[in-house]
Short mmCIF file of C-alpha atoms and ligand atoms in Angstrom, two decimals:
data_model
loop_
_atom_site.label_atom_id
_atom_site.label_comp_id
_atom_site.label_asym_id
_atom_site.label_seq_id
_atom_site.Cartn_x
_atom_site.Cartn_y
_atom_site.Cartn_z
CA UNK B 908 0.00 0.00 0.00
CA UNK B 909 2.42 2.38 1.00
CA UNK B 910 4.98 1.45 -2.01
CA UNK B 911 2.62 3.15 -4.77
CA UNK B 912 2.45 6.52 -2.89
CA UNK B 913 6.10 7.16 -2.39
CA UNK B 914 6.13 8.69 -5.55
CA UNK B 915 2.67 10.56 -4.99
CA UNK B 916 4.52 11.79 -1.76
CA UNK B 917 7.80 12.88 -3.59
CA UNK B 918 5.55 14.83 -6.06
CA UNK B 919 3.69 17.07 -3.27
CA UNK B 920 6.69 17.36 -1.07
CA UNK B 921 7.70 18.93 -4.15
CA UNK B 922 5.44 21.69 -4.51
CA UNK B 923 5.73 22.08 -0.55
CA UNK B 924 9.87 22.64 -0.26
CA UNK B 925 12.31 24.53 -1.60
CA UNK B 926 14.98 22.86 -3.84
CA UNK B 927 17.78 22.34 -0.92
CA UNK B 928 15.34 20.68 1.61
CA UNK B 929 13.62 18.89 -1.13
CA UNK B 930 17.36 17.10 -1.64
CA UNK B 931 17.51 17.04 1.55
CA UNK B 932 14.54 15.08 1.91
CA UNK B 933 15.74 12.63 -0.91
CA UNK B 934 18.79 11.88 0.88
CA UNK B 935 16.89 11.15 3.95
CA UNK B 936 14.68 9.08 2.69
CA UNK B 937 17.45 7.20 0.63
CA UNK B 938 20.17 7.51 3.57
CA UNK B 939 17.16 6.04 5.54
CA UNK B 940 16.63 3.02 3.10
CA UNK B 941 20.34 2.00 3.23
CA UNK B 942 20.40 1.83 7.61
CA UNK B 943 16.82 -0.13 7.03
CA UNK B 944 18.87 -2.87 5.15
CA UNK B 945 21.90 -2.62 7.30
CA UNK B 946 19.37 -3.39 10.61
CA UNK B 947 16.50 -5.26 9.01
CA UNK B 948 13.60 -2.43 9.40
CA UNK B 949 10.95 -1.88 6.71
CA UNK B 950 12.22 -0.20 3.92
CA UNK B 951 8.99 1.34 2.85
CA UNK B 952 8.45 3.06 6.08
CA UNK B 953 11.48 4.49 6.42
CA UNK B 954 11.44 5.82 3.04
CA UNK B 955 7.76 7.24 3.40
CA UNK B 956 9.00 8.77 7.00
CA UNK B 957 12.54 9.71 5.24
CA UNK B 958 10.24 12.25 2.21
CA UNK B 959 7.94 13.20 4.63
CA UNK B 960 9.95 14.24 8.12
CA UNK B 961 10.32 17.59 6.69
CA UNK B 962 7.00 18.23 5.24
CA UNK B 963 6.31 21.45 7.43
CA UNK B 964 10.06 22.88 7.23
CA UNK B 965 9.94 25.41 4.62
CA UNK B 966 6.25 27.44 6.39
CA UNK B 967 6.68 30.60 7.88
CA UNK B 968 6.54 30.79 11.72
CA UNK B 969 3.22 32.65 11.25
CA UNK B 970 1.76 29.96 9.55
CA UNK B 971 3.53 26.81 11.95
CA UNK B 972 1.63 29.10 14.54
CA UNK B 973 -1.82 29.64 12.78
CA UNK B 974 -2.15 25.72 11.97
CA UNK B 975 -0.98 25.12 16.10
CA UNK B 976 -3.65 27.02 17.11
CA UNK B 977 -6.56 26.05 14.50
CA UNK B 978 -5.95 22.19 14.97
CA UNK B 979 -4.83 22.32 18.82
CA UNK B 980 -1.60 20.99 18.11
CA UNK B 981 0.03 20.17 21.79
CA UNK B 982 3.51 22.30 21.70
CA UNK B 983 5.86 23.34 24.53
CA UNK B 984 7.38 25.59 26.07
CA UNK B 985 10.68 25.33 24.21
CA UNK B 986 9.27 24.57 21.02
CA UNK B 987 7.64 27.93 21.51
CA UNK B 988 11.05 29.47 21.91
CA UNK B 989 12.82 28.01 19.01
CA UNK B 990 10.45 27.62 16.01
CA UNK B 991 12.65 25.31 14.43
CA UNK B 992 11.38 22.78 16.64
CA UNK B 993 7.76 23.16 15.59
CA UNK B 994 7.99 21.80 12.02
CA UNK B 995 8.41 18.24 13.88
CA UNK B 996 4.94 18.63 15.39
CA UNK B 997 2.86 20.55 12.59
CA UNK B 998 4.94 18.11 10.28
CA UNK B 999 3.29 14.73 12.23
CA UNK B 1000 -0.04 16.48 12.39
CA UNK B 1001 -0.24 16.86 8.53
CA UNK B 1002 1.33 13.51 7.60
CA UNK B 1003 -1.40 12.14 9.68
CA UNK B 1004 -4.22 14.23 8.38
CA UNK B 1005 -2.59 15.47 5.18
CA UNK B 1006 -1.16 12.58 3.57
CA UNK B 1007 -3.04 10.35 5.67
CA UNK B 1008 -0.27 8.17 7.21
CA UNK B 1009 -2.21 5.57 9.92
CA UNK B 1010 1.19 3.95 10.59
CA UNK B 1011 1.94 4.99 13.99
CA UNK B 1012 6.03 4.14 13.82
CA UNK B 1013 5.83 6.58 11.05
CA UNK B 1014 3.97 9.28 12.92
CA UNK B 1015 6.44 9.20 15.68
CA UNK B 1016 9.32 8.96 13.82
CA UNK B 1017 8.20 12.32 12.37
CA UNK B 1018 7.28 13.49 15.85
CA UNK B 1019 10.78 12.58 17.30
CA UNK B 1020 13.18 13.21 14.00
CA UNK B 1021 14.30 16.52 15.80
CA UNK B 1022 14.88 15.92 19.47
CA UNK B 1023 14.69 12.23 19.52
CA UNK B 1024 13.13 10.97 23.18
CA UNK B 1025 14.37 8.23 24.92
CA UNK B 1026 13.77 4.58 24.09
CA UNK B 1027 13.59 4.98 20.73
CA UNK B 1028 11.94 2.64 18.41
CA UNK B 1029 14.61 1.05 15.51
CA UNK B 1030 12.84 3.26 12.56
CA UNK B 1031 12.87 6.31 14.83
CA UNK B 1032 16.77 6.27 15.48
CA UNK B 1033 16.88 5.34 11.75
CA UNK B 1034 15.18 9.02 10.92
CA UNK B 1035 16.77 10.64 13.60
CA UNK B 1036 20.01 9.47 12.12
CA UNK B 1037 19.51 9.79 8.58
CA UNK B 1038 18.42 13.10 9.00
CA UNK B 1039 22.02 14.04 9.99
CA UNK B 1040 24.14 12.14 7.96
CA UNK B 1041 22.30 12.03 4.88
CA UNK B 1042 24.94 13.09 1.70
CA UNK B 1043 23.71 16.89 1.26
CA UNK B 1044 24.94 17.19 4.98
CA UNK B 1045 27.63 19.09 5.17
CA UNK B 1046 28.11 21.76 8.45
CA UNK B 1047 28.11 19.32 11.19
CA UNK B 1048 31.93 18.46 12.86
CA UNK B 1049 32.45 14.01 12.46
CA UNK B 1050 30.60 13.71 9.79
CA UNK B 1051 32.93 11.25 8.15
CA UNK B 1052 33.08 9.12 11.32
CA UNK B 1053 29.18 9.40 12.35
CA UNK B 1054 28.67 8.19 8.95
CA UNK B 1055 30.73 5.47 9.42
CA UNK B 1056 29.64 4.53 12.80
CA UNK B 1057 26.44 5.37 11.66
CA UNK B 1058 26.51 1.46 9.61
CA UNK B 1059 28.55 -0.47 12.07
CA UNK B 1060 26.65 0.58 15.89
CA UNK B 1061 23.02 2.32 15.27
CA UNK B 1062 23.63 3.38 19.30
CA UNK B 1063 26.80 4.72 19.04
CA UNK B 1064 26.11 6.84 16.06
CA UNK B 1065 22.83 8.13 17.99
CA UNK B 1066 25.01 8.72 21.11
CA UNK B 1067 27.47 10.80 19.00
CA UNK B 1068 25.08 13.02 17.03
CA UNK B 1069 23.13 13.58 20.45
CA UNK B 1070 26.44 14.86 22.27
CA UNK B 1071 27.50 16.76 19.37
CA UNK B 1072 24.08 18.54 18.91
CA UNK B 1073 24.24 19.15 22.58
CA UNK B 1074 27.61 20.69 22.58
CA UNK B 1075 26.69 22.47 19.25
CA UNK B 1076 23.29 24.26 20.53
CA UNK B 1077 24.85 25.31 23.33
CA UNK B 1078 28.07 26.63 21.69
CA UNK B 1079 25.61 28.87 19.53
CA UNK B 1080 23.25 29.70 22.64
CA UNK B 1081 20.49 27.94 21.12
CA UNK B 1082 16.94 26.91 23.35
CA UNK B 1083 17.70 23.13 23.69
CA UNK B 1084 14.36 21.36 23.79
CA UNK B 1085 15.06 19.52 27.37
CA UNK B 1086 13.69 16.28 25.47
CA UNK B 1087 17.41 16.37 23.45
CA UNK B 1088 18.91 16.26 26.90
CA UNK B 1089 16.53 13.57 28.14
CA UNK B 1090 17.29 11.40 25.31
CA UNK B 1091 20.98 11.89 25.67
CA UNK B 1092 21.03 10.72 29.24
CA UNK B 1093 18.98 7.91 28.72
CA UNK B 1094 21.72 6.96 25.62
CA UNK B 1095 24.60 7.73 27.67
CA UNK B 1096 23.43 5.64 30.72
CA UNK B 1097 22.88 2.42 28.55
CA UNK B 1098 26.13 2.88 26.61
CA UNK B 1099 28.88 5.57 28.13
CA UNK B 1100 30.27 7.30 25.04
CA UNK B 1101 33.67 5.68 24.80
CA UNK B 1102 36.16 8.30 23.57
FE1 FE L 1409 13.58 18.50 10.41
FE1 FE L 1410 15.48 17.10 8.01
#
């Protein structure tokens, strides 16, 4: 069911982002297909999740807000703070009543692609991880050795990109949604980072 609409998806998502985050989006949802083969998750979700985690990137904060308020979208107080943290939410809302996505992984995986939360599920770390290593990527410092790491221990490569995003936001005095921190702690306290 869900194979015939990735390219129905690709075609709004489209019309919906500029050019660089519609790449982006492609190299999620292909970076996204490789870890589902590496670690045996469904390759059509993750691709469907992959095109559609930023679907509500590229709207103004005027709109993110006007859609929050018309459909009661749940957001806190940090996500109020830094608006970049709202596309994950408005983004889950539509794919569920947009593109009408009943999959709940796929939902969450949305939901969680920005902070991550703790205990993820296997397609949610895939996202989360994707989303930051995909090939357009470029900015972020150990790249070359998340990617890597990224193929050979799903946790570790999590771990990493949590500490560095961590480090990063507050390097640039950035609102850190305390969920980041949550999920970091949870991460570090299964598996210290090993330097
Ligand atoms: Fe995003
Ligand atoms: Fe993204």
């Amino acid at each position: 069911m869900h194979k015939n609409n990735l390219g129905l998806y690709k075609k709004k998502l489209r019309k919906k982002l500029d050019n660089e985050r519609y790449e982006h989006t492609i190299g999620v949802a292909y970076t996204a297909a490789a870890l589902a083969m590496r670690y045996g998750a469904d390759l059509e979700k993750a691709q469907i999740a992959g095109i559609l985690h930023d679907n509500a990137k590229c709207f103004s904060l005027e709109k993110s807000m006007q859609m929050i308020e018309k459909y009661n979208i749940p957001v806190t107080e940090a996500e109020k703070l830094n608006p970049a943290l709202l596309h994950s939410k408005v983004g889950a809302y539509l794919a569920m009543h947009k593109y009408k996505i009943s999959d709940k992984e796929i939902i969450r995986a949305i939901l969680y692609h920005t902070t991550g939360r703790p205990n993820m599920t296997l397609l949610e770390k895939i996202i989360y991880i994707a989303d930051y290593i995909e090939p357009m990527r470029h900015k972020a410092q150990n790249l070359p050795e998340i990617r890597r790491l990224a193929f050979i221990d799903l946790d570790k490569a999590l771990l990493k990109i949590l500490s560095d995003t961590l480090e990063y936001l507050e390097k640039c005095q950035i609102e850190t949604d305390p969920l980041t921190e949550k999920t970091y702690d949870f991460y570090k306290n299964i598996r210290p980072l090993q330097e």
